[in-house]
Short mmCIF file of C-alpha atoms and ligand atoms in Angstrom, two decimals:
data_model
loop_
_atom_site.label_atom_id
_atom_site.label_comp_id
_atom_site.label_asym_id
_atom_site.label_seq_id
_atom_site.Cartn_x
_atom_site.Cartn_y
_atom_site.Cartn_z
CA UNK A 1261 -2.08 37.43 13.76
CA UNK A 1262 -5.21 35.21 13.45
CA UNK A 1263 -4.53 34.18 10.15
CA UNK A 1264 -1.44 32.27 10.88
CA UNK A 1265 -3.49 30.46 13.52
CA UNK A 1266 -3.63 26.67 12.72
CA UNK A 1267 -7.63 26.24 12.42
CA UNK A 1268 -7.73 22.56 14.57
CA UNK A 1269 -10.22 21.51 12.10
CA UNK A 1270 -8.34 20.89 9.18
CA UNK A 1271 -6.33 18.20 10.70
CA UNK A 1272 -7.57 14.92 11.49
CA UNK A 1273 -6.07 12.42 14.08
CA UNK A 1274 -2.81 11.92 12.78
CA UNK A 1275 -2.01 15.48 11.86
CA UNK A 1276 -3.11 16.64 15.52
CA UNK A 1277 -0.65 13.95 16.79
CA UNK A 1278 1.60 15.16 14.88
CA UNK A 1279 1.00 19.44 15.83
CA UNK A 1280 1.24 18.01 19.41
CA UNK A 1281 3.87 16.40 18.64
CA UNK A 1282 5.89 19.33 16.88
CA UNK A 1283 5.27 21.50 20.54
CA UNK A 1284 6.70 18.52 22.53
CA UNK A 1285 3.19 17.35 23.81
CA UNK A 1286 2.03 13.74 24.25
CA UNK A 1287 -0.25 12.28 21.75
CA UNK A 1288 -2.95 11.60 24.07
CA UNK A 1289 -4.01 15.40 23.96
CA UNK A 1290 -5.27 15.03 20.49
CA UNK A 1291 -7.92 12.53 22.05
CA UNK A 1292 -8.60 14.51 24.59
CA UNK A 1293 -8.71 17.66 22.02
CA UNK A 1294 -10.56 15.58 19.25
CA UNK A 1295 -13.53 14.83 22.16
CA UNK A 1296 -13.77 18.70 22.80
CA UNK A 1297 -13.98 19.31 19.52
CA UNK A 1298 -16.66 16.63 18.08
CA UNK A 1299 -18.03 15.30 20.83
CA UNK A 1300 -18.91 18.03 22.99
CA UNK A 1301 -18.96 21.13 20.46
CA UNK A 1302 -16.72 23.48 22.28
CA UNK A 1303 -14.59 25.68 19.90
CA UNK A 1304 -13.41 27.52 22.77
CA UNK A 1305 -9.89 26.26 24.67
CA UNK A 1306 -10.56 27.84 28.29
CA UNK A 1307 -13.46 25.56 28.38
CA UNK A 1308 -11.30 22.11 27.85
CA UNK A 1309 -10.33 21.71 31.38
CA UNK A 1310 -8.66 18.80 31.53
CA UNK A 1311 -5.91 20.65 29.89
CA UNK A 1312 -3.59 22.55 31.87
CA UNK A 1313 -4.31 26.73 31.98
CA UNK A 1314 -0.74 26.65 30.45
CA UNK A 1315 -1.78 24.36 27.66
CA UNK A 1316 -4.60 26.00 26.81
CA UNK A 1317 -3.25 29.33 26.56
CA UNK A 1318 -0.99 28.34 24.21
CA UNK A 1319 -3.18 26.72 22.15
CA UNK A 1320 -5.27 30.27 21.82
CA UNK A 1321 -2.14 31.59 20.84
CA UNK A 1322 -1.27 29.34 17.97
CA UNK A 1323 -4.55 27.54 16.94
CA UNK A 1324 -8.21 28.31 16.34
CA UNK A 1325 -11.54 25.94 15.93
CA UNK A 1326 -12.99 27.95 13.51
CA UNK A 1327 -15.65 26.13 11.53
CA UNK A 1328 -17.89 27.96 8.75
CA UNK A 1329 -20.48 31.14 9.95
CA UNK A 1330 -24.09 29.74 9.38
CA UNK A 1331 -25.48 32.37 7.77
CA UNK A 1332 -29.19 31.30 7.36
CA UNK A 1333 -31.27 28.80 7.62
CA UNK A 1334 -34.80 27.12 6.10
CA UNK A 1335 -36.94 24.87 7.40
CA UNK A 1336 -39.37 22.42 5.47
CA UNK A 1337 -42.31 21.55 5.77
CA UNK A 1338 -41.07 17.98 6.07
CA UNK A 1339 -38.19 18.68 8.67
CA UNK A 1340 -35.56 19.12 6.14
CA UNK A 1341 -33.48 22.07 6.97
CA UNK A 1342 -31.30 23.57 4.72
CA UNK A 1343 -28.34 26.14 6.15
CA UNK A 1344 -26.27 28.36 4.14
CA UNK A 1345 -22.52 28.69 5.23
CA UNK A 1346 -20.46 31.48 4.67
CA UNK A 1347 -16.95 30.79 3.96
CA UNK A 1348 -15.23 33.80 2.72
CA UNK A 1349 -16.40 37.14 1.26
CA UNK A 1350 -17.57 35.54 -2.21
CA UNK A 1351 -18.61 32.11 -1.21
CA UNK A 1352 -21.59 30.12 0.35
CA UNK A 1353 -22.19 26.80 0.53
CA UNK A 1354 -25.31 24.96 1.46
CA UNK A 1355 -25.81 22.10 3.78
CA UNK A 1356 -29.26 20.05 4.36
CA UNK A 1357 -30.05 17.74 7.20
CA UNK A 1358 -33.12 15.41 6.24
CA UNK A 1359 -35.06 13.54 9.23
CA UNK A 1360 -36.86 10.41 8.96
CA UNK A 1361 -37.78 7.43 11.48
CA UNK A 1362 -34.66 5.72 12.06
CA UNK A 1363 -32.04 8.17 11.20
CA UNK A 1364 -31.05 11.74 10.64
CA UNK A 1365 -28.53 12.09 7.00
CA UNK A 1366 -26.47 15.02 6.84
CA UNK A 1367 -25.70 15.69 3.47
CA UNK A 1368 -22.58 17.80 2.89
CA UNK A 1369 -20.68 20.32 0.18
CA UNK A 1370 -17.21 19.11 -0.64
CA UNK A 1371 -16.43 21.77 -3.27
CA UNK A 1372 -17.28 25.54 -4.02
CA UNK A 1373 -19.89 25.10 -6.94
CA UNK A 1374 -18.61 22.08 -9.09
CA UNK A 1375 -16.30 21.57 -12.11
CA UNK A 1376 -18.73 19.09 -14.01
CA UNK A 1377 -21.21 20.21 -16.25
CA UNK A 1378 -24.04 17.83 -15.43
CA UNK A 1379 -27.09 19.08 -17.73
CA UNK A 1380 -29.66 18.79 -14.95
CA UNK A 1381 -27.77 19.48 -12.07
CA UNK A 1382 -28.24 23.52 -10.71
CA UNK A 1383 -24.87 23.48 -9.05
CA UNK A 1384 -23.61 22.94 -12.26
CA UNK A 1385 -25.23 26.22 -13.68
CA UNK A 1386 -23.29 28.17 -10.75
CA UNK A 1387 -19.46 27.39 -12.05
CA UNK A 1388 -16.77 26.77 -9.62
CA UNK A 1389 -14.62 28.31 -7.63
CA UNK A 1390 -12.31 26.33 -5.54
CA UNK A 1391 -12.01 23.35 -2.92
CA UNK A 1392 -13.59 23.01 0.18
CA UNK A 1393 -10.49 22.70 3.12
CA UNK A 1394 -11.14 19.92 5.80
CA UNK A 1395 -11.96 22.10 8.26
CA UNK A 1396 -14.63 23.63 6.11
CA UNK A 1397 -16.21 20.31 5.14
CA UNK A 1398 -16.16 18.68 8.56
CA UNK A 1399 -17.12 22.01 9.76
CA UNK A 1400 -20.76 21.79 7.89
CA UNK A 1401 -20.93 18.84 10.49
CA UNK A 1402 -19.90 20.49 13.53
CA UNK A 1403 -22.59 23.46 12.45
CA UNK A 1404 -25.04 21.83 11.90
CA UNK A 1405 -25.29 20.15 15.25
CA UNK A 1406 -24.30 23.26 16.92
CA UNK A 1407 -27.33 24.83 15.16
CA UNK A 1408 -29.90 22.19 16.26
CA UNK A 1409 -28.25 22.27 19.74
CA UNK A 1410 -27.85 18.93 19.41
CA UNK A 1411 -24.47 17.31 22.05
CA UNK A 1412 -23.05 15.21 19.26
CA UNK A 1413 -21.82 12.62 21.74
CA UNK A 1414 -25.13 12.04 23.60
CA UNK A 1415 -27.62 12.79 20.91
CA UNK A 1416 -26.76 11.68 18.00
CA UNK A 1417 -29.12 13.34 16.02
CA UNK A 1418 -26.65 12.84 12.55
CA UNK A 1419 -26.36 9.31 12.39
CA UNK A 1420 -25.72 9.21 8.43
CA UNK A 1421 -23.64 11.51 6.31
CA UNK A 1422 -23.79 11.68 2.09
CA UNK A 1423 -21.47 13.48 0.36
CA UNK A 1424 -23.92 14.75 -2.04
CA UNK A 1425 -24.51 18.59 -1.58
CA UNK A 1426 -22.31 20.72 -3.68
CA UNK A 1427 -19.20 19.66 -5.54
CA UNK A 1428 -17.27 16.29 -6.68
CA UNK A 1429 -16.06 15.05 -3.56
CA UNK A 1430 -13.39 12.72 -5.57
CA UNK A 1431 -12.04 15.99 -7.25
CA UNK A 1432 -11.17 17.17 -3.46
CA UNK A 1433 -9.78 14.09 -2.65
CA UNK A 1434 -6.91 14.73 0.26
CA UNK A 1435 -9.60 16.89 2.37
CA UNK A 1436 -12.35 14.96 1.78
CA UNK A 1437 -10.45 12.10 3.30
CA UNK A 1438 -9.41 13.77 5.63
CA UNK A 1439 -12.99 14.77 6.38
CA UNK A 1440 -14.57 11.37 6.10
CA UNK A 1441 -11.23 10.63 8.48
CA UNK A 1442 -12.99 12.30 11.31
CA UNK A 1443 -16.74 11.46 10.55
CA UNK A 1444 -15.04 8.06 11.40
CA UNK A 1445 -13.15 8.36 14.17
CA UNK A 1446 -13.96 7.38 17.63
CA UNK A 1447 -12.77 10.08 19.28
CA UNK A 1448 -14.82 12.67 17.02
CA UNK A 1449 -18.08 11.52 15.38
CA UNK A 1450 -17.68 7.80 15.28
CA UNK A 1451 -19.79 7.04 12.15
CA UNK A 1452 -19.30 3.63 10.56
CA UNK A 1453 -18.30 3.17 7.15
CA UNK A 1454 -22.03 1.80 6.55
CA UNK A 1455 -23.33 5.63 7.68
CA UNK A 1456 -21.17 7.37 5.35
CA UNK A 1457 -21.84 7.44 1.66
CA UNK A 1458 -19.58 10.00 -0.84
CA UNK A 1459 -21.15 9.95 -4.47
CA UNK A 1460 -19.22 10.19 -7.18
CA UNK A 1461 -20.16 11.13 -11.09
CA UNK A 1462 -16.95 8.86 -11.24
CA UNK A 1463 -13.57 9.75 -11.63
CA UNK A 1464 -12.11 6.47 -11.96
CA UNK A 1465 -8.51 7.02 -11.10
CA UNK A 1466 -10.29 8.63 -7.75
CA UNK A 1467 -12.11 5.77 -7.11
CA UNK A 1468 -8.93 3.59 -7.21
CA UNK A 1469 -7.30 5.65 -4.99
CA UNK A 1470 -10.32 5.82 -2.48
CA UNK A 1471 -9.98 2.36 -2.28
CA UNK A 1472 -6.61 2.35 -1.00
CA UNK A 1473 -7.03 4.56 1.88
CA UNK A 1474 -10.95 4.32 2.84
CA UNK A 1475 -13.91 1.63 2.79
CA UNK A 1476 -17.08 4.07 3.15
CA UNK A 1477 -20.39 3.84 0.91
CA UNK A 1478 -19.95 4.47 -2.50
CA UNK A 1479 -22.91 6.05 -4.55
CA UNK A 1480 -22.35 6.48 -8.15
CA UNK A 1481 -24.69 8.95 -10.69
CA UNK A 1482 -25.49 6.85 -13.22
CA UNK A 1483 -28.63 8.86 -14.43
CA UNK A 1484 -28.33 6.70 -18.24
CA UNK A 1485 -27.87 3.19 -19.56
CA UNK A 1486 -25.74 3.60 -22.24
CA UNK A 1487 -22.55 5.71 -23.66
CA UNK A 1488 -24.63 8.55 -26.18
CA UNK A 1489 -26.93 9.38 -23.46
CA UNK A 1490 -24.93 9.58 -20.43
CA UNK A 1491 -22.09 11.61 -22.37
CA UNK A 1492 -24.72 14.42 -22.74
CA UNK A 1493 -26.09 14.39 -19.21
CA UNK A 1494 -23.36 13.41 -17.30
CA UNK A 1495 -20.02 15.19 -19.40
CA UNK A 1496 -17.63 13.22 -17.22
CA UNK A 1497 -18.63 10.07 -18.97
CA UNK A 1498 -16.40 11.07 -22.32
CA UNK A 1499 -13.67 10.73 -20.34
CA UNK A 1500 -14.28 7.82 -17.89
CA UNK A 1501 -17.02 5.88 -20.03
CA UNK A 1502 -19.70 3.38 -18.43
CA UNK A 1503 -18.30 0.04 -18.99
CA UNK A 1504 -14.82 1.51 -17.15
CA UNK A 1505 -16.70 2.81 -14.61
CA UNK A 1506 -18.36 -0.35 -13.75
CA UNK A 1507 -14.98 -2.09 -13.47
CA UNK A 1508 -14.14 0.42 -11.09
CA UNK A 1509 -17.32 -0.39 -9.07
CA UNK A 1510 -15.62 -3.82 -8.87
CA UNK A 1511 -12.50 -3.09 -8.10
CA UNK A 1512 -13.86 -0.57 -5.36
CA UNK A 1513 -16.07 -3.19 -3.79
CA UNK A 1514 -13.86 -6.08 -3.75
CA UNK A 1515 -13.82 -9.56 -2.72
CA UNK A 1516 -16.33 -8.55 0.68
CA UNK A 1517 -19.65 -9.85 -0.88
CA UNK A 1518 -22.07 -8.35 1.11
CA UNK A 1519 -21.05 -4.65 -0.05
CA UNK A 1520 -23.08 -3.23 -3.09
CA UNK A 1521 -23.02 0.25 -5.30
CA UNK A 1522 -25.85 2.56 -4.84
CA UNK A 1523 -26.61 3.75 -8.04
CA UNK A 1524 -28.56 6.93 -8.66
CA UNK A 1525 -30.60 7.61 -11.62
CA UNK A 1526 -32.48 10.94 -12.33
CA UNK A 1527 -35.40 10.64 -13.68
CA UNK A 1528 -36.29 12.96 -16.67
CA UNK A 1529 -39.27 12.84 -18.43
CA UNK A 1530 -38.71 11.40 -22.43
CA UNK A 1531 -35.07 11.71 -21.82
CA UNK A 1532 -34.16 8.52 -19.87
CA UNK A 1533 -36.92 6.91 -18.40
CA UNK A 1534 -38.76 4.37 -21.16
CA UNK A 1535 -39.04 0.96 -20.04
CA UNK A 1536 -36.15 0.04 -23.12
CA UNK A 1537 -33.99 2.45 -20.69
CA UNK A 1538 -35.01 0.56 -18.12
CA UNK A 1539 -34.40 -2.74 -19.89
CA UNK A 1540 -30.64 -1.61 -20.80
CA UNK A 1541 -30.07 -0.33 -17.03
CA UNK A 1542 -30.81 -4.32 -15.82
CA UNK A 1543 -28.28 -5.64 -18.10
CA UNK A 1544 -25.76 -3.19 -16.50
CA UNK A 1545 -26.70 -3.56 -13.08
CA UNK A 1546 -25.99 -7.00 -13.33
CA UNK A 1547 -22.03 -6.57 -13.65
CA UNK A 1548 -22.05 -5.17 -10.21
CA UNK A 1549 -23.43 -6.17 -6.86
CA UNK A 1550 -25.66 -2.78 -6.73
CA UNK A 1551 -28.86 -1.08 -5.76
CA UNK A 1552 -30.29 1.55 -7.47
CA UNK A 1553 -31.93 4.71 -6.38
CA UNK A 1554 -34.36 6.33 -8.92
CA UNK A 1555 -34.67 10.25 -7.76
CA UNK A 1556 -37.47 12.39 -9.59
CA UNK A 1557 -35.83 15.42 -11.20
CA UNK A 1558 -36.27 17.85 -8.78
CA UNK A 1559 -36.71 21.43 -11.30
CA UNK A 1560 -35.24 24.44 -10.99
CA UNK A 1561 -35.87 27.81 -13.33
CA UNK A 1562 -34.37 27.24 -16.49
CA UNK A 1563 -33.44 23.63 -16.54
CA UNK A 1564 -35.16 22.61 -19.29
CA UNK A 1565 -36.15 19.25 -18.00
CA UNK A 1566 -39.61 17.96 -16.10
CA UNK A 1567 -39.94 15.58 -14.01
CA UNK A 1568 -41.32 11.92 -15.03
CA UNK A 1569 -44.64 11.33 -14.19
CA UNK A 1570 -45.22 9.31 -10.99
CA UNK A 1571 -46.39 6.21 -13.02
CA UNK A 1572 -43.71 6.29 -15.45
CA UNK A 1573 -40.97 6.34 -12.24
CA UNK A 1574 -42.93 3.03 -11.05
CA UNK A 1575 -42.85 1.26 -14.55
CA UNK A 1576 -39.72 1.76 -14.56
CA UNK A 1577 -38.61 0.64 -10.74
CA UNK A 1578 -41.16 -2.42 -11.73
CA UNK A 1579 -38.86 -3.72 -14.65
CA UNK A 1580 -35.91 -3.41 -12.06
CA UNK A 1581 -37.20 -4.96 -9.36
CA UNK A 1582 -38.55 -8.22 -12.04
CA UNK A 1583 -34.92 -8.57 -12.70
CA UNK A 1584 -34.04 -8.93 -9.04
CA UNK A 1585 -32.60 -5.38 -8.53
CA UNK A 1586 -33.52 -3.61 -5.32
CA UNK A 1587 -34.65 -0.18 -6.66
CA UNK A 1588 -36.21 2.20 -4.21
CA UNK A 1589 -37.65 5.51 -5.40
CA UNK A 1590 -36.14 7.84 -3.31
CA UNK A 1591 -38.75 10.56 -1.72
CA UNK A 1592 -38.26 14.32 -2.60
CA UNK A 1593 -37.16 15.91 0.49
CA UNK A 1594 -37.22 19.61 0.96
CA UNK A 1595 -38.40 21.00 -2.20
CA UNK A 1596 -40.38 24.00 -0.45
CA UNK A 1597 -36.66 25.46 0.22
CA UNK A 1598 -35.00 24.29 -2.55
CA UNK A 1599 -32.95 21.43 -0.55
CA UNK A 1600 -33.78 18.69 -2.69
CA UNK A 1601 -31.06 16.78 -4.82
CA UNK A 1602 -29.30 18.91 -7.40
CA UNK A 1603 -31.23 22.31 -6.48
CA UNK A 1604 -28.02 23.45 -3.82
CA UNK A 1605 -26.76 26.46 -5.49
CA UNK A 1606 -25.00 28.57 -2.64
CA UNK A 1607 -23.54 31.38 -3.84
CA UNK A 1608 -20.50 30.88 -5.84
CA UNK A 1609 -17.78 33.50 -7.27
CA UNK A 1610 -17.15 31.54 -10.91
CA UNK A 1611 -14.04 31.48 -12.01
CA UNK A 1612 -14.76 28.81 -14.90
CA UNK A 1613 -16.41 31.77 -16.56
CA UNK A 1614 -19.64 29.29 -16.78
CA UNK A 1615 -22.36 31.69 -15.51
CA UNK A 1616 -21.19 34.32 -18.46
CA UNK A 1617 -21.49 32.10 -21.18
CA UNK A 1618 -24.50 30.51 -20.10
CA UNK A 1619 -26.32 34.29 -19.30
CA UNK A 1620 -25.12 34.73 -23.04
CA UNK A 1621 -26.84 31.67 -24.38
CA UNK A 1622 -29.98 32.90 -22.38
CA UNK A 1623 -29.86 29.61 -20.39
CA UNK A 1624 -29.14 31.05 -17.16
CA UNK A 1625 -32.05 31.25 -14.29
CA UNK A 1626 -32.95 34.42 -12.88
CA UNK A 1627 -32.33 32.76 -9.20
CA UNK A 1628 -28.73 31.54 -10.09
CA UNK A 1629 -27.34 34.87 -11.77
N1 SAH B 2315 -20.86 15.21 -7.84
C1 SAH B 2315 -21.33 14.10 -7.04
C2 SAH B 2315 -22.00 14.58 -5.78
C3 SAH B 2315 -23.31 15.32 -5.99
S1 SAH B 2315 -24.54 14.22 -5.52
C4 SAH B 2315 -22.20 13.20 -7.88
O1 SAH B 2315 -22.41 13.53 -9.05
O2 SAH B 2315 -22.60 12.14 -7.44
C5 SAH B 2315 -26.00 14.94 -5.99
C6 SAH B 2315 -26.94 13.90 -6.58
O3 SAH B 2315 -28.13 14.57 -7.02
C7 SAH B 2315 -26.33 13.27 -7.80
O4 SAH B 2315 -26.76 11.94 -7.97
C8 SAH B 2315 -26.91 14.14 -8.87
O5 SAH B 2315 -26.79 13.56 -10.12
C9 SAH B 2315 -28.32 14.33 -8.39
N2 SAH B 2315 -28.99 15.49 -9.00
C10 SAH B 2315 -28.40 16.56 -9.52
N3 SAH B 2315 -29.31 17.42 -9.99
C11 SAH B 2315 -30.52 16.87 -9.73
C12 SAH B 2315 -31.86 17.32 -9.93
N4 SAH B 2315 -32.11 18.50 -10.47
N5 SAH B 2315 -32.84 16.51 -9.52
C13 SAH B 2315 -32.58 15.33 -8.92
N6 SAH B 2315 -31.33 14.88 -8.69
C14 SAH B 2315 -30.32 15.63 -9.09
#
């Protein structure tokens, strides 16, 4: 029956070790299975022949390298494509790949709509349903690279990955390790820790545990400079509040000093962005080693928020960068399809109930019902 096949991409190197292990095979096969995999994009086992034709049928008998169905795709204007995955009857994700000069950033779902109720975020208008499985995030990666026709191992056309698209990746945390696991490993993708960035809204007892087991990028949404503001943007913050946050930032980057916090801050017009915001955001940046990324809001129907004008975004980066902060205003990538930061919205059976009480309110956008 296929669905008691083991789907290969859910485990990372020590759990294939360990299934080869379990049918009395060395542990060198899950290198040599890992490279099939990652490196050359085969989900097929007749075709990885340096196995034996006795190994390899009994892998098609008990496992599967089954990695989401790409169910369409859009391409900008400006390169960025943006791919919808089908995961099960209800569900789609989205997944965007954004070019530019010196590298090509991947930027990947780790959850099924999202829990948080982030005012200006459209994910958030969609609800949640459920998890993303390792084989389903690492599977965006595999994809995607099959859909360029890109050999991962010779091309290298995904140099960076960001856990940005849909979801909080620290609310997944076992299978986004276990994801980030094989961006990492040589035998698979072989990023470096410096390529891969997960960003958090910040679940604190998350970010202590990340610490434990993994040293990639942290990003954190910061999007306001003080308690009252950021508890209405970012609802998280009632629970895990700024100043506790930044101590986690700390902790997270430890005693290595050349490691910083990438902090993200939207930027909506007469909500956050006065030069007094601005002021207050210097103050904090300076209790961590950090760099901050200002993003324009990027609108969606029904938001309820515009976008800061152009000048007001460089005031604002101006009093920053006076106070020796390295702020970069990041570009908007992929608007034309609706790729951008915070406009993912795949398709999403709620189960928070979210969608029906916002369609009640009359808050909900035509394109997200
Ligand atoms: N939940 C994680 C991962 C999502 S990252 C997190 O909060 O960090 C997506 C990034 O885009 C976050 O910084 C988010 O705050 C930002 N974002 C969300 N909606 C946006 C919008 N409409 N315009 C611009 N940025 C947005």
């Amino acid at each position: 029956m296929p669905e008691d096949k083991v789907n290969l991409l859910n485990l990372d190197r020590a759990g294939l070790e360990a299934f080869f292990a379990e049918r009395g095979e060395k542990p060198f096969r899950a290198t040599q299975v890992l490279k099939w995999i990652y490196q050359y994009g085969v989900d097929d086992f007749a075709g990885m022949t340096n196995l034996s034709k006795a190994l390899r049928e009994r892998l098609a008998e008990v496992a599967e390298i089954r990695a989401p169905e790409i169910v369409s795709e859009h391409r900008s204007d400006d390169g960025t494509i943006k791919w919808a995955l089908r995961l099960d009857s209800g569900n789609h994700i989205e997944t965007v790949f954004i070019p530019e000069d010196d590298r090509g950033t991947l930027c990947v779902s780790s959850q099924v709509g999202c829990a948080l109720e982030c005012s200006f975020c459209a994910t958030a208008r969609q609800g949640f349903n459920r998890n993303l499985t390792t084989a389903e995030i690492i599977g965006q990666l595999w994809a995607a690279n099959r859909a360029m026709q890109v050999r991962p191992r010779e091309e290298r056309v995904i140099t960076n990955v960001v856990l940005m698209g849909m979801g909080e990746p620290l609310l997944n945390f076992d299978n986004v390790v276990r994801a980030m696991n094989l961006m990492q490993e040589d035998n698979a993708y072989g990023l470096s820790k410096r390529r891969i960035t997960l960003s958090t809204s910040g679940v604190i007892p998350a970010l202590d545990r990340l610490r434990e087991v993994s040293d990639v990028s942290l990003a954190v949404s910061l999007h306001a400079p003080d308690d009252a503001l950021r508890n209405e943007l970012v609802p998280l913050n009632r629970k895990y509040p700024i100043a506790e946050l930044l101590a986690a930032c700390r902790r997270y980057l430890g005693e290595e000093g050349s490691r910083r916090v990438t902090f993200e801050y939207v930027m909506l017009d007469g909500v956050n962005d006065s030069p007094e915001h601005a002021r207050r955001l210097v103050k904090l940046m300076r209790q961590v080693p950090s760099k901050v990324n200002l993003i324009p809001f990027n609108p969606f129907a029904g938001s309820g928020y515009r976008t800061s004008p152009p000048e007001r975004v460089e005031a604002f980066r101006q009093i920053l960068m006076q106070a020796g902060i390295v702020t970069i205003t990041r570009k908007t990538r992929g608007d034309d399809i609706d790729a951008a930061c915070g406009q993912l919205a795949g398709r999403v059976q709620d189960r928070t109930r979210r969608t029906q009480r916002l369609q009640a309110e009359g808050r909900l956008a035509e394109r997200l019902s």
